[in-house]
Short mmCIF file of C-alpha atoms in Angstrom, two decimals:
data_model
loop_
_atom_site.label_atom_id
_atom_site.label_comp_id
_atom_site.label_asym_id
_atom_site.label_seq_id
_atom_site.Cartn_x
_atom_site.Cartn_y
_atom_site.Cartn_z
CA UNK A 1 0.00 0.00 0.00
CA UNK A 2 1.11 3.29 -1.07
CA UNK A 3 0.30 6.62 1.07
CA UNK A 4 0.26 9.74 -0.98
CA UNK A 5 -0.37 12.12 2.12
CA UNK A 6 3.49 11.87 2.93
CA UNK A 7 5.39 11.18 0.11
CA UNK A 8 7.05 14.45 -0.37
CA UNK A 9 7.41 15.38 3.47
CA UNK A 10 11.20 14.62 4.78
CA UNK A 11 11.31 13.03 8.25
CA UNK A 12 11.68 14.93 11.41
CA UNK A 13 12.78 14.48 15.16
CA UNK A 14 10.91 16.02 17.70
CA UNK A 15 12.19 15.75 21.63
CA UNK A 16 9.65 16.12 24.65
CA UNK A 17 11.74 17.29 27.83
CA UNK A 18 9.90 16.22 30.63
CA UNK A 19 9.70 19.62 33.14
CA UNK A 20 9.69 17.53 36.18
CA UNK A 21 11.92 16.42 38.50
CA UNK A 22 14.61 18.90 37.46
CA UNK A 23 15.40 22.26 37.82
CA UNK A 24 14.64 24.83 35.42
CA UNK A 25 18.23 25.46 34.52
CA UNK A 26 18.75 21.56 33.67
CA UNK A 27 16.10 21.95 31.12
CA UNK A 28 17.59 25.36 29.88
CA UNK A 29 20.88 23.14 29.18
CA UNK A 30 18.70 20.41 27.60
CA UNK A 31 17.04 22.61 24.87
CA UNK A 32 20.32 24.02 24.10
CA UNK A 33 21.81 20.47 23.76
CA UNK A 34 18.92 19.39 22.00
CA UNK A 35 19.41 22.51 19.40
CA UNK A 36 23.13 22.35 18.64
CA UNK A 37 22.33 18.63 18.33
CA UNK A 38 20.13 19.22 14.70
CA UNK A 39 16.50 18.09 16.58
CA UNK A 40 13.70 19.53 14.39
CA UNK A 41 11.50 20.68 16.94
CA UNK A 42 11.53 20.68 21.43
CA UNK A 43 8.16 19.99 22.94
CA UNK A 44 7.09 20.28 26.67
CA UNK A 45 3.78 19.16 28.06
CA UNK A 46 0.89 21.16 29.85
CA UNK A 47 0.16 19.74 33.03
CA UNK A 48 0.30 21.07 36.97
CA UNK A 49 2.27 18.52 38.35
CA UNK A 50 4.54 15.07 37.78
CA UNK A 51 2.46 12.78 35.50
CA UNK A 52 4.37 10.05 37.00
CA UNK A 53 6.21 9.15 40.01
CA UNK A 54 6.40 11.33 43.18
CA UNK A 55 3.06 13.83 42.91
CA UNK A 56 4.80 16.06 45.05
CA UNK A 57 8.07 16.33 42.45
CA UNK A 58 9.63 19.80 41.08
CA UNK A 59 7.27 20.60 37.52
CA UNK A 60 6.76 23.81 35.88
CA UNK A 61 4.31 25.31 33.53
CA UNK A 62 3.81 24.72 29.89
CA UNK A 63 3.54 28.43 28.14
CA UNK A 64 5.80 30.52 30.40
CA UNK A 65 8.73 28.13 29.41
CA UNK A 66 7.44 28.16 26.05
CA UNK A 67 8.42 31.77 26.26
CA UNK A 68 11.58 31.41 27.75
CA UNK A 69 12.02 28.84 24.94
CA UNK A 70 11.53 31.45 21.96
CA UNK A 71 14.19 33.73 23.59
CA UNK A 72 16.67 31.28 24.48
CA UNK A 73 16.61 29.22 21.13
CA UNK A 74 17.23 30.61 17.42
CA UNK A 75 16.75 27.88 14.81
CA UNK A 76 14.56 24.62 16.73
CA UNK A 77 10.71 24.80 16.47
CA UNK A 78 8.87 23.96 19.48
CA UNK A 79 5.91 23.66 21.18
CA UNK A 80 3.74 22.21 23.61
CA UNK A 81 2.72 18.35 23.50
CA UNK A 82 0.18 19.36 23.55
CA UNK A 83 -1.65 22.55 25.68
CA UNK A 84 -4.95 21.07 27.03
CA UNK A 85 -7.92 23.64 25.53
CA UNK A 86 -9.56 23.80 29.34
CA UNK A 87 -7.10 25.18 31.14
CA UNK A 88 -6.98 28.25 29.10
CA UNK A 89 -9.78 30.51 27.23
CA UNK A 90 -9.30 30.08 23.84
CA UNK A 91 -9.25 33.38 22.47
CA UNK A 92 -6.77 33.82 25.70
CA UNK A 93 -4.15 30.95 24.58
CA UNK A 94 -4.23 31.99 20.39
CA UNK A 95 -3.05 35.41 21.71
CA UNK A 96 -0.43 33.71 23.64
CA UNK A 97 0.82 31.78 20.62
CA UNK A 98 0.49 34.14 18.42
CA UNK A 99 2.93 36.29 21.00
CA UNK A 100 5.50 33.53 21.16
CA UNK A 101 5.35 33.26 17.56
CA UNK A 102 6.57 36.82 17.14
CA UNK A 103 9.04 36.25 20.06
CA UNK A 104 11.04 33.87 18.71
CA UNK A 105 10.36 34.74 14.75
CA UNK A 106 8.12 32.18 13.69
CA UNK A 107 8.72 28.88 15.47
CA UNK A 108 5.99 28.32 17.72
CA UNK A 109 3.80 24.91 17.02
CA UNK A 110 0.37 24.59 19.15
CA UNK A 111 -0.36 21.26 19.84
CA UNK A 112 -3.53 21.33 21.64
CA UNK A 113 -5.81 18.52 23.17
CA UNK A 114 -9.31 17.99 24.54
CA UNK A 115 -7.19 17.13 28.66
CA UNK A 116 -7.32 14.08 30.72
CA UNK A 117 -5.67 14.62 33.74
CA UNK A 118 -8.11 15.03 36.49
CA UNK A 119 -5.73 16.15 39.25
CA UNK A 120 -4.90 19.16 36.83
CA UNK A 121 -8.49 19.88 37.00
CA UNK A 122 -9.14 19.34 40.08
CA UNK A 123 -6.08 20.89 41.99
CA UNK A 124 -6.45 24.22 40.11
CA UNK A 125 -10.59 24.66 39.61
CA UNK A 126 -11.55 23.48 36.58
CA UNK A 127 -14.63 21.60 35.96
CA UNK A 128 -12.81 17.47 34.75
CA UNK A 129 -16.68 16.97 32.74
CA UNK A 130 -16.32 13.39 30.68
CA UNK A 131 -14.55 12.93 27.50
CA UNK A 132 -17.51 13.85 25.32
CA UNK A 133 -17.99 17.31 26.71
CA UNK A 134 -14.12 18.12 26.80
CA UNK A 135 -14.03 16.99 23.09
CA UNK A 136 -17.09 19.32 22.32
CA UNK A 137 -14.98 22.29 23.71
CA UNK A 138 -12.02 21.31 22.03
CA UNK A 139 -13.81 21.24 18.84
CA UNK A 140 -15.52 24.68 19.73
CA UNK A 141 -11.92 25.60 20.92
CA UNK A 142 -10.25 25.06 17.66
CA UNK A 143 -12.52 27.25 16.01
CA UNK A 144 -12.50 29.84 18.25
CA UNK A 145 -8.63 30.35 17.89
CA UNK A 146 -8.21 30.22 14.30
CA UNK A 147 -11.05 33.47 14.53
CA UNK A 148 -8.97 35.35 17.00
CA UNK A 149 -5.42 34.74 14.86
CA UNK A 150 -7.28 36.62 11.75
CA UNK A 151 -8.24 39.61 14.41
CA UNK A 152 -5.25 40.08 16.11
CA UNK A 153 -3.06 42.94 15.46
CA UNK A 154 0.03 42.24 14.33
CA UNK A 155 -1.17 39.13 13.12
CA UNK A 156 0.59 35.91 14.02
CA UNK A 157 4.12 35.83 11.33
CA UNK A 158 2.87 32.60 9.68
CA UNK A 159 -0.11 30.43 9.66
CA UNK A 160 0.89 28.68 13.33
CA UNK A 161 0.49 24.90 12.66
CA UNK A 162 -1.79 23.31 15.05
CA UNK A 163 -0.85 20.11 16.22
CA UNK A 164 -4.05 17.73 17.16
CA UNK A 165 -2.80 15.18 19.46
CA UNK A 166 -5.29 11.81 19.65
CA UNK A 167 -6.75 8.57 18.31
CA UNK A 168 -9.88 8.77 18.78
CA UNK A 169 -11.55 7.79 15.27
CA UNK A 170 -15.39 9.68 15.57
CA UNK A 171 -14.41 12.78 16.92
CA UNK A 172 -10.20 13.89 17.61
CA UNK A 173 -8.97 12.35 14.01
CA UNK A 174 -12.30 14.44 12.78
CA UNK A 175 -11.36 17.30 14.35
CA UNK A 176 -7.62 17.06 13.13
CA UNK A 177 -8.91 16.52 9.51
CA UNK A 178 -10.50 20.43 9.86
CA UNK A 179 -8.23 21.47 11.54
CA UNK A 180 -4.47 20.10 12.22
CA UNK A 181 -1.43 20.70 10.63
CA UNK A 182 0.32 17.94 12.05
CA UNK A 183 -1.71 15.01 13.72
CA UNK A 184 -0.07 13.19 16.51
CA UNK A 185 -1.01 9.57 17.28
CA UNK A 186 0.00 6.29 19.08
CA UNK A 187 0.41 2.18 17.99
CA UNK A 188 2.51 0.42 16.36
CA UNK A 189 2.75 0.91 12.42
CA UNK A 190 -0.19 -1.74 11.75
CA UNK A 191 -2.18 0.38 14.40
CA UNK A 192 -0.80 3.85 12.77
CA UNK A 193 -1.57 3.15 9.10
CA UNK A 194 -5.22 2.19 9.87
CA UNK A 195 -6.14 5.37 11.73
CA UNK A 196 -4.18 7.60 8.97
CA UNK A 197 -6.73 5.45 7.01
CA UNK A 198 -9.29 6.78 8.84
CA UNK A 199 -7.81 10.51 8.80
CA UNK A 200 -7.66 10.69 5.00
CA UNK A 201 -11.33 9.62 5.12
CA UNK A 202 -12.33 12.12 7.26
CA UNK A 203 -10.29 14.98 4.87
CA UNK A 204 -12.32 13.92 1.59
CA UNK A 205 -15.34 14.36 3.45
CA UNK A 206 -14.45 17.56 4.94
CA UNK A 207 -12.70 18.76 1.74
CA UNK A 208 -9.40 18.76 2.62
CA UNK A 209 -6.20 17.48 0.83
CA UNK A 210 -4.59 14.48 3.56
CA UNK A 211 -0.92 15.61 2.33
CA UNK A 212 -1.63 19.17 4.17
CA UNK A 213 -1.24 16.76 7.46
CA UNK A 214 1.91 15.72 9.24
CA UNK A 215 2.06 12.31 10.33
CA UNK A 216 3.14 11.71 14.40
CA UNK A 217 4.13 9.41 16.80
CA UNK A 218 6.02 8.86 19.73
CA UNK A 219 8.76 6.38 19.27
CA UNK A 220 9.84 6.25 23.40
CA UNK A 221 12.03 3.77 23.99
CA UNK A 222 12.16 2.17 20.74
CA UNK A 223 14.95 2.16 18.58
CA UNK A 224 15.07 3.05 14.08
CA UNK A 225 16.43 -0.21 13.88
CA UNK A 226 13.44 -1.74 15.42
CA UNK A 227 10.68 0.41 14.22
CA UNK A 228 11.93 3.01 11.93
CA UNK A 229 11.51 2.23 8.85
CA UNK A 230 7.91 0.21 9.39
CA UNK A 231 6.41 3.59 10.58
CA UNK A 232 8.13 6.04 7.51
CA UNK A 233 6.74 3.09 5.16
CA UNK A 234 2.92 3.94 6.35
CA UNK A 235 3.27 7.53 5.77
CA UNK A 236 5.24 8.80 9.31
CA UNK A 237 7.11 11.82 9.03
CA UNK A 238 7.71 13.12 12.31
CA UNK A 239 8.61 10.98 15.36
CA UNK A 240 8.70 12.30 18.87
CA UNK A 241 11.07 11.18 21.67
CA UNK A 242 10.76 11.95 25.09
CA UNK A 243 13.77 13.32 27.15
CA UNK A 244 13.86 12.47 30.65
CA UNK A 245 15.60 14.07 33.76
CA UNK A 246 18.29 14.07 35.27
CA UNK A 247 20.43 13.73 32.48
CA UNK A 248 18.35 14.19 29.50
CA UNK A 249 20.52 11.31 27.07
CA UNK A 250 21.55 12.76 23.69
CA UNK A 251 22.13 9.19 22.86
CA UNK A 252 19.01 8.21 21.80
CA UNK A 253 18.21 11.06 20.30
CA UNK A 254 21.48 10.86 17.81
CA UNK A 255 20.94 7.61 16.58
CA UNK A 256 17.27 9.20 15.47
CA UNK A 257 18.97 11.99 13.99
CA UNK A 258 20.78 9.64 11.81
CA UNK A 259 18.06 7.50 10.71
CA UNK A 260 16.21 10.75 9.25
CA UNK A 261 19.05 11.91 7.76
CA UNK A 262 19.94 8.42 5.73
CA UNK A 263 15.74 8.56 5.18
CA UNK A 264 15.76 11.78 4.08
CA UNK A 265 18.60 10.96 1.33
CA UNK A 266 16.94 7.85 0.17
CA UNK A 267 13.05 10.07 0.08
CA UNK A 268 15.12 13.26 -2.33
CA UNK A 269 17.12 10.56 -4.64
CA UNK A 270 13.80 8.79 -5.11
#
């Protein structure tokens, strides 16, 4: 099987450095790495404490650092993986993007999801609602932003991509058919190349041309050798690894690096 929505994109690395557990200057030191390295684009996430281990650990929020990130950084795009739409008003968070997009000339990515972490919620006040209801908004959310980025003055640089993070097949993969730039998903490559099945569907019903959509996944832990090449063959462009205090390994990373370089030789002389 052939798919038609990637064959011109080149591959790209994407890093997630985990803000927990650290301090801030470690992770200051870790985007820098990561940048002199050659990664494509830095991600952080958007949650209120450790996802995992001690709940009590050192963490730090998603869009200040972004900030930081656009000042401290000259070349890497970056972004957050993702921002959850409740914790923010809409119209709110496209102004902040659009501001770190002028910050750091252009760079800024928005991953954005519907939220699942109910401590988030409930530690800080927001109402957790069920999955349906939280897709709903995201949906509304989407919409909402894209409004405010043609309103603002000075407009955002570029068209900000919008990263929809989800597999959900009735309503996120929907939703990142209208609306997503890049679409970021999980499974193995059998899993992957059904639901970018199911994404291509949605864009002919919606209208929309599937090769306007990066391909995503997160590749933690897992090796090119072992899965590389299975997941550019159905159509992945971008894979994301995840960067982990205290020492944030380049080592994994590099051998990445590599891989899309060799792919990316092998996808021009084709």
């Amino acid at each position: 099987m052939s798919y038609p929505h990637s064959a011109a994109r080149p591959v790209r690395i994407g890093v997630q450095i985990q803000p927990q557990y650290c301090s801030y200057a470690e992770i200051r030191r870790a985007v820098a790495q990561y940048e002199e390295l050659g990664v494509d684009i830095l991600f952080n996430w958007d949650h209120f404490f450790p996802v995992y281990g001690p709940a009590d650990g050192e963490h730090y929020e998603c869009w200040t650092m972004l900030g930081a990130w656009a000042e401290a950084t000259s070349r890497v795009e970056f972004g957050p993986l993702v921002s959850c739409n409740s914790y923010r008003n809409p119209d709110l968070l496209a102004d902040m993007a659009r501001t770190v997009d002028h910050i750091s000339d252009g760079r800024l990515i928005l991953g954005i999801g519907a939220g699942w972490n109910e401590k988030d919620y409930d530690e800080y006040g927001y109402e957790f609602g069920t999955p349906k209801s939280r897709l709903a908004a995201l949906g509304e959310g989407l919409e909402r932003i894209e409004r405010r980025w043609q309103r603002l003055n000075p407009a955002p640089t570029r068209k900000i991509p919008v990263l929809v993070g989800g597999n959900g097949e009735r309503k996120t993969l929907r939703l990142a058919a209208r609306h997503a730039d890049i679409w970021h998903g999980f499974g193995d490559a059998t899993e992957l190349a059904h639901k970018h099945g199911v994404l291509d569907a949605w864009c002919a019903e919606t209208g929309r041309d599937p090769a306007e959509i990066e391909r995503s996944t997160r590749v933690f832990r897992r090796g090119p050798e072992e899965v590389g090449q299975d997941l550019v063959d159905v159509g992945t462009r971008l894979f994301q690894l995840v960067a982990r205090s205290p020492d944030f390994d380049p080592a994994p990373v590099k051998d990445w690096l590599d891989f899309r370089d060799d792919v990316n030789k092998r996808l021009v002389a084709s």
